[in-house]
């Protein structure tokens, strides 16, 4: 029964371009949490979809890295089952800021914020936390992640290399 910080440290070192481990944690709800030690977490990894489809459960992927790099804020929800309802909302910058939506808005979404003049302000960390709360997830409450933990070793690509021995900043979800 590790603390949130101890669980996050299981994701070290941070590697690129893939991941070499996934940390699976119980939470204080019916949700489980998966973290990856790749620079993109488990973004693009099919393990969460495989688990969700196999167990016919909801899946949620949250990205919030607006304080560094190109910047990205994403809410990606998939309902239970193989053909579950999908809802994606994303504000991110690659060469320029872009905003994308897919699927019908969920009842708790603040869709008015999606028309903010600055794209990077359309899906702030506070909205991600509120959306998660509506789904029964206390995203920024470290006690929420209390429970058993499993580390799944994964095969990295041959070119996988360590890019960081520690995390960049004190806050995982800056406002």
mmCIF file with all atom_site columns, C-alpha atoms in Angstrom:
data_model
loop_
_atom_site.group_PDB
_atom_site.id
_atom_site.type_symbol
_atom_site.label_atom_id
_atom_site.label_alt_id
_atom_site.label_comp_id
_atom_site.label_asym_id
_atom_site.label_entity_id
_atom_site.label_seq_id
_atom_site.pdbx_PDB_ins_code
_atom_site.Cartn_x
_atom_site.Cartn_y
_atom_site.Cartn_z
_atom_site.occupancy
_atom_site.B_iso_or_equiv
_atom_site.pdbx_formal_charge
_atom_site.auth_seq_id
_atom_site.auth_comp_id
_atom_site.auth_asym_id
_atom_site.auth_atom_id
_atom_site.pdbx_PDB_model_num
ATOM 1   C CA . UNK A 1 1   ? 0.000   0.000  0.000   1.00 0.00 ? 1   UNK A CA 1
ATOM 2   C CA . UNK A 1 2   ? 2.219   2.763  -1.342  1.00 0.00 ? 2   UNK A CA 1
ATOM 3   C CA . UNK A 1 3   ? 1.633   6.506  -1.222  1.00 0.00 ? 3   UNK A CA 1
ATOM 4   C CA . UNK A 1 4   ? 0.824   8.391  -4.405  1.00 0.00 ? 4   UNK A CA 1
ATOM 5   C CA . UNK A 1 5   ? 4.386   9.741  -4.555  1.00 0.00 ? 5   UNK A CA 1
ATOM 6   C CA . UNK A 1 6   ? 5.862   6.273  -4.135  1.00 0.00 ? 6   UNK A CA 1
ATOM 7   C CA . UNK A 1 7   ? 3.646   4.980  -6.945  1.00 0.00 ? 7   UNK A CA 1
ATOM 8   C CA . UNK A 1 8   ? 4.735   7.817  -9.221  1.00 0.00 ? 8   UNK A CA 1
ATOM 9   C CA . UNK A 1 9   ? 8.386   7.045  -8.444  1.00 0.00 ? 9   UNK A CA 1
ATOM 10  C CA . UNK A 1 10  ? 7.776   3.518  -9.776  1.00 0.00 ? 10  UNK A CA 1
ATOM 11  C CA . UNK A 1 11  ? 7.478   5.239  -13.169 1.00 0.00 ? 11  UNK A CA 1
ATOM 12  C CA . UNK A 1 12  ? 11.141  6.288  -13.031 1.00 0.00 ? 12  UNK A CA 1
ATOM 13  C CA . UNK A 1 13  ? 13.256  6.500  -15.003 1.00 0.00 ? 13  UNK A CA 1
ATOM 14  C CA . UNK A 1 14  ? 11.281  8.192  -17.768 1.00 0.00 ? 14  UNK A CA 1
ATOM 15  C CA . UNK A 1 15  ? 12.170  6.640  -21.122 1.00 0.00 ? 15  UNK A CA 1
ATOM 16  C CA . UNK A 1 16  ? 11.703  7.409  -24.829 1.00 0.00 ? 16  UNK A CA 1
ATOM 17  C CA . UNK A 1 17  ? 10.320  6.502  -27.347 1.00 0.00 ? 17  UNK A CA 1
ATOM 18  C CA . UNK A 1 18  ? 8.293   3.798  -25.649 1.00 0.00 ? 18  UNK A CA 1
ATOM 19  C CA . UNK A 1 19  ? 7.736   2.625  -22.055 1.00 0.00 ? 19  UNK A CA 1
ATOM 20  C CA . UNK A 1 20  ? 9.378   -0.163 -20.100 1.00 0.00 ? 20  UNK A CA 1
ATOM 21  C CA . UNK A 1 21  ? 6.835   -0.496 -17.310 1.00 0.00 ? 21  UNK A CA 1
ATOM 22  C CA . UNK A 1 22  ? 3.213   0.208  -16.487 1.00 0.00 ? 22  UNK A CA 1
ATOM 23  C CA . UNK A 1 23  ? 2.098   0.837  -12.914 1.00 0.00 ? 23  UNK A CA 1
ATOM 24  C CA . UNK A 1 24  ? -1.441  -0.345 -12.113 1.00 0.00 ? 24  UNK A CA 1
ATOM 25  C CA . UNK A 1 25  ? -3.056  1.004  -8.957  1.00 0.00 ? 25  UNK A CA 1
ATOM 26  C CA . UNK A 1 26  ? -6.313  0.447  -7.166  1.00 0.00 ? 26  UNK A CA 1
ATOM 27  C CA . UNK A 1 27  ? -8.173  3.621  -6.247  1.00 0.00 ? 27  UNK A CA 1
ATOM 28  C CA . UNK A 1 28  ? -10.782 4.552  -3.672  1.00 0.00 ? 28  UNK A CA 1
ATOM 29  C CA . UNK A 1 29  ? -13.485 3.858  -6.297  1.00 0.00 ? 29  UNK A CA 1
ATOM 30  C CA . UNK A 1 30  ? -14.337 1.248  -8.907  1.00 0.00 ? 30  UNK A CA 1
ATOM 31  C CA . UNK A 1 31  ? -11.682 2.750  -11.219 1.00 0.00 ? 31  UNK A CA 1
ATOM 32  C CA . UNK A 1 32  ? -8.096  1.550  -11.515 1.00 0.00 ? 32  UNK A CA 1
ATOM 33  C CA . UNK A 1 33  ? -5.266  3.838  -12.586 1.00 0.00 ? 33  UNK A CA 1
ATOM 34  C CA . UNK A 1 34  ? -2.504  3.049  -15.067 1.00 0.00 ? 34  UNK A CA 1
ATOM 35  C CA . UNK A 1 35  ? 0.711   5.069  -15.414 1.00 0.00 ? 35  UNK A CA 1
ATOM 36  C CA . UNK A 1 36  ? 3.504   4.396  -17.866 1.00 0.00 ? 36  UNK A CA 1
ATOM 37  C CA . UNK A 1 37  ? 7.149   5.429  -17.612 1.00 0.00 ? 37  UNK A CA 1
ATOM 38  C CA . UNK A 1 38  ? 7.354   6.594  -21.220 1.00 0.00 ? 38  UNK A CA 1
ATOM 39  C CA . UNK A 1 39  ? 7.526   10.328 -21.941 1.00 0.00 ? 39  UNK A CA 1
ATOM 40  C CA . UNK A 1 40  ? 3.951   10.004 -23.190 1.00 0.00 ? 40  UNK A CA 1
ATOM 41  C CA . UNK A 1 41  ? 2.754   7.853  -20.277 1.00 0.00 ? 41  UNK A CA 1
ATOM 42  C CA . UNK A 1 42  ? 0.558   5.153  -21.798 1.00 0.00 ? 42  UNK A CA 1
ATOM 43  C CA . UNK A 1 43  ? -0.747  7.469  -24.523 1.00 0.00 ? 43  UNK A CA 1
ATOM 44  C CA . UNK A 1 44  ? -1.162  5.387  -27.658 1.00 0.00 ? 44  UNK A CA 1
ATOM 45  C CA . UNK A 1 45  ? -0.731  2.122  -25.742 1.00 0.00 ? 45  UNK A CA 1
ATOM 46  C CA . UNK A 1 46  ? -3.435  -0.452 -26.453 1.00 0.00 ? 46  UNK A CA 1
ATOM 47  C CA . UNK A 1 47  ? -3.304  -2.101 -23.007 1.00 0.00 ? 47  UNK A CA 1
ATOM 48  C CA . UNK A 1 48  ? -6.011  0.148  -21.533 1.00 0.00 ? 48  UNK A CA 1
ATOM 49  C CA . UNK A 1 49  ? -8.340  -0.535 -24.458 1.00 0.00 ? 49  UNK A CA 1
ATOM 50  C CA . UNK A 1 50  ? -7.676  -4.268 -24.294 1.00 0.00 ? 50  UNK A CA 1
ATOM 51  C CA . UNK A 1 51  ? -8.441  -4.328 -20.557 1.00 0.00 ? 51  UNK A CA 1
ATOM 52  C CA . UNK A 1 52  ? -11.541 -2.170 -21.046 1.00 0.00 ? 52  UNK A CA 1
ATOM 53  C CA . UNK A 1 53  ? -12.926 -4.245 -23.882 1.00 0.00 ? 53  UNK A CA 1
ATOM 54  C CA . UNK A 1 54  ? -12.128 -7.567 -22.213 1.00 0.00 ? 54  UNK A CA 1
ATOM 55  C CA . UNK A 1 55  ? -13.750 -6.571 -18.917 1.00 0.00 ? 55  UNK A CA 1
ATOM 56  C CA . UNK A 1 56  ? -16.443 -4.403 -20.580 1.00 0.00 ? 56  UNK A CA 1
ATOM 57  C CA . UNK A 1 57  ? -15.552 -1.371 -18.438 1.00 0.00 ? 57  UNK A CA 1
ATOM 58  C CA . UNK A 1 58  ? -15.185 2.373  -18.971 1.00 0.00 ? 58  UNK A CA 1
ATOM 59  C CA . UNK A 1 59  ? -11.816 3.816  -19.926 1.00 0.00 ? 59  UNK A CA 1
ATOM 60  C CA . UNK A 1 60  ? -10.488 7.303  -19.403 1.00 0.00 ? 60  UNK A CA 1
ATOM 61  C CA . UNK A 1 61  ? -7.237  8.858  -20.515 1.00 0.00 ? 61  UNK A CA 1
ATOM 62  C CA . UNK A 1 62  ? -6.210  12.243 -19.145 1.00 0.00 ? 62  UNK A CA 1
ATOM 63  C CA . UNK A 1 63  ? -3.294  14.300 -20.459 1.00 0.00 ? 63  UNK A CA 1
ATOM 64  C CA . UNK A 1 64  ? -2.220  17.565 -18.888 1.00 0.00 ? 64  UNK A CA 1
ATOM 65  C CA . UNK A 1 65  ? 1.199   18.856 -19.835 1.00 0.00 ? 65  UNK A CA 1
ATOM 66  C CA . UNK A 1 66  ? 0.504   22.509 -20.434 1.00 0.00 ? 66  UNK A CA 1
ATOM 67  C CA . UNK A 1 67  ? 3.478   23.726 -18.402 1.00 0.00 ? 67  UNK A CA 1
ATOM 68  C CA . UNK A 1 68  ? 6.166   22.254 -20.634 1.00 0.00 ? 68  UNK A CA 1
ATOM 69  C CA . UNK A 1 69  ? 6.952   21.259 -24.186 1.00 0.00 ? 69  UNK A CA 1
ATOM 70  C CA . UNK A 1 70  ? 4.513   21.945 -26.949 1.00 0.00 ? 70  UNK A CA 1
ATOM 71  C CA . UNK A 1 71  ? 1.548   21.644 -24.548 1.00 0.00 ? 71  UNK A CA 1
ATOM 72  C CA . UNK A 1 72  ? -1.444  19.340 -24.446 1.00 0.00 ? 72  UNK A CA 1
ATOM 73  C CA . UNK A 1 73  ? -4.657  18.946 -22.466 1.00 0.00 ? 73  UNK A CA 1
ATOM 74  C CA . UNK A 1 74  ? -6.850  15.954 -23.308 1.00 0.00 ? 74  UNK A CA 1
ATOM 75  C CA . UNK A 1 75  ? -9.945  14.174 -22.032 1.00 0.00 ? 75  UNK A CA 1
ATOM 76  C CA . UNK A 1 76  ? -10.519 10.838 -23.758 1.00 0.00 ? 76  UNK A CA 1
ATOM 77  C CA . UNK A 1 77  ? -13.475 8.786  -22.468 1.00 0.00 ? 77  UNK A CA 1
ATOM 78  C CA . UNK A 1 78  ? -14.701 5.439  -23.797 1.00 0.00 ? 78  UNK A CA 1
ATOM 79  C CA . UNK A 1 79  ? -17.797 3.822  -22.365 1.00 0.00 ? 79  UNK A CA 1
ATOM 80  C CA . UNK A 1 80  ? -18.058 0.147  -21.431 1.00 0.00 ? 80  UNK A CA 1
ATOM 81  C CA . UNK A 1 81  ? -17.967 -2.637 -23.992 1.00 0.00 ? 81  UNK A CA 1
ATOM 82  C CA . UNK A 1 82  ? -16.332 -3.063 -27.364 1.00 0.00 ? 82  UNK A CA 1
ATOM 83  C CA . UNK A 1 83  ? -18.497 -0.370 -28.965 1.00 0.00 ? 83  UNK A CA 1
ATOM 84  C CA . UNK A 1 84  ? -18.693 1.986  -25.987 1.00 0.00 ? 84  UNK A CA 1
ATOM 85  C CA . UNK A 1 85  ? -19.541 5.649  -26.373 1.00 0.00 ? 85  UNK A CA 1
ATOM 86  C CA . UNK A 1 86  ? -16.476 7.760  -27.199 1.00 0.00 ? 86  UNK A CA 1
ATOM 87  C CA . UNK A 1 87  ? -15.859 11.348 -26.242 1.00 0.00 ? 87  UNK A CA 1
ATOM 88  C CA . UNK A 1 88  ? -12.608 13.146 -26.963 1.00 0.00 ? 88  UNK A CA 1
ATOM 89  C CA . UNK A 1 89  ? -11.796 16.760 -26.188 1.00 0.00 ? 89  UNK A CA 1
ATOM 90  C CA . UNK A 1 90  ? -8.255  17.996 -26.821 1.00 0.00 ? 90  UNK A CA 1
ATOM 91  C CA . UNK A 1 91  ? -6.366  21.268 -26.921 1.00 0.00 ? 91  UNK A CA 1
ATOM 92  C CA . UNK A 1 92  ? -2.775  20.749 -27.977 1.00 0.00 ? 92  UNK A CA 1
ATOM 93  C CA . UNK A 1 93  ? 0.128   22.345 -29.762 1.00 0.00 ? 93  UNK A CA 1
ATOM 94  C CA . UNK A 1 94  ? 2.324   20.664 -32.289 1.00 0.00 ? 94  UNK A CA 1
ATOM 95  C CA . UNK A 1 95  ? 3.327   23.277 -34.870 1.00 0.00 ? 95  UNK A CA 1
ATOM 96  C CA . UNK A 1 96  ? 0.380   25.455 -33.778 1.00 0.00 ? 96  UNK A CA 1
ATOM 97  C CA . UNK A 1 97  ? -2.464  25.275 -31.245 1.00 0.00 ? 97  UNK A CA 1
ATOM 98  C CA . UNK A 1 98  ? -5.376  23.073 -32.302 1.00 0.00 ? 98  UNK A CA 1
ATOM 99  C CA . UNK A 1 99  ? -8.655  22.096 -30.663 1.00 0.00 ? 99  UNK A CA 1
ATOM 100 C CA . UNK A 1 100 ? -10.519 18.875 -31.427 1.00 0.00 ? 100 UNK A CA 1
ATOM 101 C CA . UNK A 1 101 ? -13.771 17.273 -30.280 1.00 0.00 ? 101 UNK A CA 1
ATOM 102 C CA . UNK A 1 102 ? -15.208 13.908 -31.154 1.00 0.00 ? 102 UNK A CA 1
ATOM 103 C CA . UNK A 1 103 ? -18.506 12.403 -30.028 1.00 0.00 ? 103 UNK A CA 1
ATOM 104 C CA . UNK A 1 104 ? -21.441 13.943 -28.209 1.00 0.00 ? 104 UNK A CA 1
ATOM 105 C CA . UNK A 1 105 ? -20.667 16.053 -25.129 1.00 0.00 ? 105 UNK A CA 1
ATOM 106 C CA . UNK A 1 106 ? -21.135 14.336 -21.785 1.00 0.00 ? 106 UNK A CA 1
ATOM 107 C CA . UNK A 1 107 ? -23.722 15.959 -19.457 1.00 0.00 ? 107 UNK A CA 1
ATOM 108 C CA . UNK A 1 108 ? -21.115 17.458 -17.106 1.00 0.00 ? 108 UNK A CA 1
ATOM 109 C CA . UNK A 1 109 ? -18.959 19.180 -19.752 1.00 0.00 ? 109 UNK A CA 1
ATOM 110 C CA . UNK A 1 110 ? -18.508 22.954 -19.802 1.00 0.00 ? 110 UNK A CA 1
ATOM 111 C CA . UNK A 1 111 ? -18.875 23.255 -23.570 1.00 0.00 ? 111 UNK A CA 1
ATOM 112 C CA . UNK A 1 112 ? -18.920 27.074 -23.395 1.00 0.00 ? 112 UNK A CA 1
ATOM 113 C CA . UNK A 1 113 ? -15.230 27.048 -22.478 1.00 0.00 ? 113 UNK A CA 1
ATOM 114 C CA . UNK A 1 114 ? -14.494 25.338 -25.817 1.00 0.00 ? 114 UNK A CA 1
ATOM 115 C CA . UNK A 1 115 ? -15.046 28.657 -27.580 1.00 0.00 ? 115 UNK A CA 1
ATOM 116 C CA . UNK A 1 116 ? -12.425 30.579 -25.571 1.00 0.00 ? 116 UNK A CA 1
ATOM 117 C CA . UNK A 1 117 ? -10.371 32.808 -27.844 1.00 0.00 ? 117 UNK A CA 1
ATOM 118 C CA . UNK A 1 118 ? -7.068  31.176 -26.833 1.00 0.00 ? 118 UNK A CA 1
ATOM 119 C CA . UNK A 1 119 ? -7.146  27.479 -27.711 1.00 0.00 ? 119 UNK A CA 1
ATOM 120 C CA . UNK A 1 120 ? -4.817  26.583 -24.838 1.00 0.00 ? 120 UNK A CA 1
ATOM 121 C CA . UNK A 1 121 ? -7.471  27.901 -22.402 1.00 0.00 ? 121 UNK A CA 1
ATOM 122 C CA . UNK A 1 122 ? -10.313 25.747 -23.754 1.00 0.00 ? 122 UNK A CA 1
ATOM 123 C CA . UNK A 1 123 ? -9.576  22.674 -21.616 1.00 0.00 ? 123 UNK A CA 1
ATOM 124 C CA . UNK A 1 124 ? -7.814  23.812 -18.424 1.00 0.00 ? 124 UNK A CA 1
ATOM 125 C CA . UNK A 1 125 ? -6.669  21.475 -15.638 1.00 0.00 ? 125 UNK A CA 1
ATOM 126 C CA . UNK A 1 126 ? -9.632  22.617 -13.519 1.00 0.00 ? 126 UNK A CA 1
ATOM 127 C CA . UNK A 1 127 ? -12.030 21.313 -16.183 1.00 0.00 ? 127 UNK A CA 1
ATOM 128 C CA . UNK A 1 128 ? -10.200 17.976 -16.346 1.00 0.00 ? 128 UNK A CA 1
ATOM 129 C CA . UNK A 1 129 ? -10.512 17.652 -12.557 1.00 0.00 ? 129 UNK A CA 1
ATOM 130 C CA . UNK A 1 130 ? -14.252 18.526 -12.659 1.00 0.00 ? 130 UNK A CA 1
ATOM 131 C CA . UNK A 1 131 ? -14.938 16.062 -15.476 1.00 0.00 ? 131 UNK A CA 1
ATOM 132 C CA . UNK A 1 132 ? -13.137 13.313 -13.570 1.00 0.00 ? 132 UNK A CA 1
ATOM 133 C CA . UNK A 1 133 ? -15.057 14.165 -10.387 1.00 0.00 ? 133 UNK A CA 1
ATOM 134 C CA . UNK A 1 134 ? -18.316 13.705 -12.324 1.00 0.00 ? 134 UNK A CA 1
ATOM 135 C CA . UNK A 1 135 ? -17.111 10.189 -13.196 1.00 0.00 ? 135 UNK A CA 1
ATOM 136 C CA . UNK A 1 136 ? -16.193 9.409  -9.570  1.00 0.00 ? 136 UNK A CA 1
ATOM 137 C CA . UNK A 1 137 ? -12.466 10.092 -9.941  1.00 0.00 ? 137 UNK A CA 1
ATOM 138 C CA . UNK A 1 138 ? -10.724 12.499 -7.537  1.00 0.00 ? 138 UNK A CA 1
ATOM 139 C CA . UNK A 1 139 ? -7.940  13.272 -9.980  1.00 0.00 ? 139 UNK A CA 1
ATOM 140 C CA . UNK A 1 140 ? -5.830  15.586 -7.823  1.00 0.00 ? 140 UNK A CA 1
ATOM 141 C CA . UNK A 1 141 ? -6.499  13.942 -4.446  1.00 0.00 ? 141 UNK A CA 1
ATOM 142 C CA . UNK A 1 142 ? -3.425  11.832 -3.681  1.00 0.00 ? 142 UNK A CA 1
ATOM 143 C CA . UNK A 1 143 ? -5.400  9.724  -1.160  1.00 0.00 ? 143 UNK A CA 1
ATOM 144 C CA . UNK A 1 144 ? -7.688  8.621  -4.008  1.00 0.00 ? 144 UNK A CA 1
ATOM 145 C CA . UNK A 1 145 ? -4.895  6.403  -5.389  1.00 0.00 ? 145 UNK A CA 1
ATOM 146 C CA . UNK A 1 146 ? -4.532  4.379  -2.182  1.00 0.00 ? 146 UNK A CA 1
ATOM 147 C CA . UNK A 1 147 ? -4.714  0.629  -2.731  1.00 0.00 ? 147 UNK A CA 1
ATOM 148 C CA . UNK A 1 148 ? -2.773  -2.295 -4.063  1.00 0.00 ? 148 UNK A CA 1
ATOM 149 C CA . UNK A 1 149 ? -0.205  -1.669 -6.799  1.00 0.00 ? 149 UNK A CA 1
ATOM 150 C CA . UNK A 1 150 ? 1.269   -3.873 -9.503  1.00 0.00 ? 150 UNK A CA 1
ATOM 151 C CA . UNK A 1 151 ? 4.208   -3.042 -11.768 1.00 0.00 ? 151 UNK A CA 1
ATOM 152 C CA . UNK A 1 152 ? 4.030   -4.635 -15.217 1.00 0.00 ? 152 UNK A CA 1
ATOM 153 C CA . UNK A 1 153 ? 7.418   -4.818 -16.947 1.00 0.00 ? 153 UNK A CA 1
ATOM 154 C CA . UNK A 1 154 ? 7.125   -4.126 -20.674 1.00 0.00 ? 154 UNK A CA 1
ATOM 155 C CA . UNK A 1 155 ? 9.507   -4.689 -23.552 1.00 0.00 ? 155 UNK A CA 1
ATOM 156 C CA . UNK A 1 156 ? 10.806  -1.370 -24.794 1.00 0.00 ? 156 UNK A CA 1
ATOM 157 C CA . UNK A 1 157 ? 11.899  -0.835 -28.365 1.00 0.00 ? 157 UNK A CA 1
ATOM 158 C CA . UNK A 1 158 ? 15.591  -1.469 -29.026 1.00 0.00 ? 158 UNK A CA 1
ATOM 159 C CA . UNK A 1 159 ? 16.245  2.284  -29.241 1.00 0.00 ? 159 UNK A CA 1
ATOM 160 C CA . UNK A 1 160 ? 14.479  3.040  -25.907 1.00 0.00 ? 160 UNK A CA 1
ATOM 161 C CA . UNK A 1 161 ? 16.689  5.238  -23.753 1.00 0.00 ? 161 UNK A CA 1
ATOM 162 C CA . UNK A 1 162 ? 16.444  7.003  -20.400 1.00 0.00 ? 162 UNK A CA 1
ATOM 163 C CA . UNK A 1 163 ? 15.546  10.688 -20.767 1.00 0.00 ? 163 UNK A CA 1
ATOM 164 C CA . UNK A 1 164 ? 14.966  11.636 -17.106 1.00 0.00 ? 164 UNK A CA 1
ATOM 165 C CA . UNK A 1 165 ? 15.821  10.154 -13.728 1.00 0.00 ? 165 UNK A CA 1
ATOM 166 C CA . UNK A 1 166 ? 13.317  12.428 -11.909 1.00 0.00 ? 166 UNK A CA 1
ATOM 167 C CA . UNK A 1 167 ? 10.107  14.290 -12.715 1.00 0.00 ? 167 UNK A CA 1
ATOM 168 C CA . UNK A 1 168 ? 10.292  17.845 -14.024 1.00 0.00 ? 168 UNK A CA 1
ATOM 169 C CA . UNK A 1 169 ? 8.123   19.821 -11.612 1.00 0.00 ? 169 UNK A CA 1
ATOM 170 C CA . UNK A 1 170 ? 6.398   19.778 -8.252  1.00 0.00 ? 170 UNK A CA 1
ATOM 171 C CA . UNK A 1 171 ? 2.862   19.715 -9.657  1.00 0.00 ? 171 UNK A CA 1
ATOM 172 C CA . UNK A 1 172 ? 1.381   17.019 -11.855 1.00 0.00 ? 172 UNK A CA 1
ATOM 173 C CA . UNK A 1 173 ? -1.706  19.082 -12.668 1.00 0.00 ? 173 UNK A CA 1
ATOM 174 C CA . UNK A 1 174 ? -0.792  22.775 -12.551 1.00 0.00 ? 174 UNK A CA 1
ATOM 175 C CA . UNK A 1 175 ? -3.684  25.179 -12.904 1.00 0.00 ? 175 UNK A CA 1
#
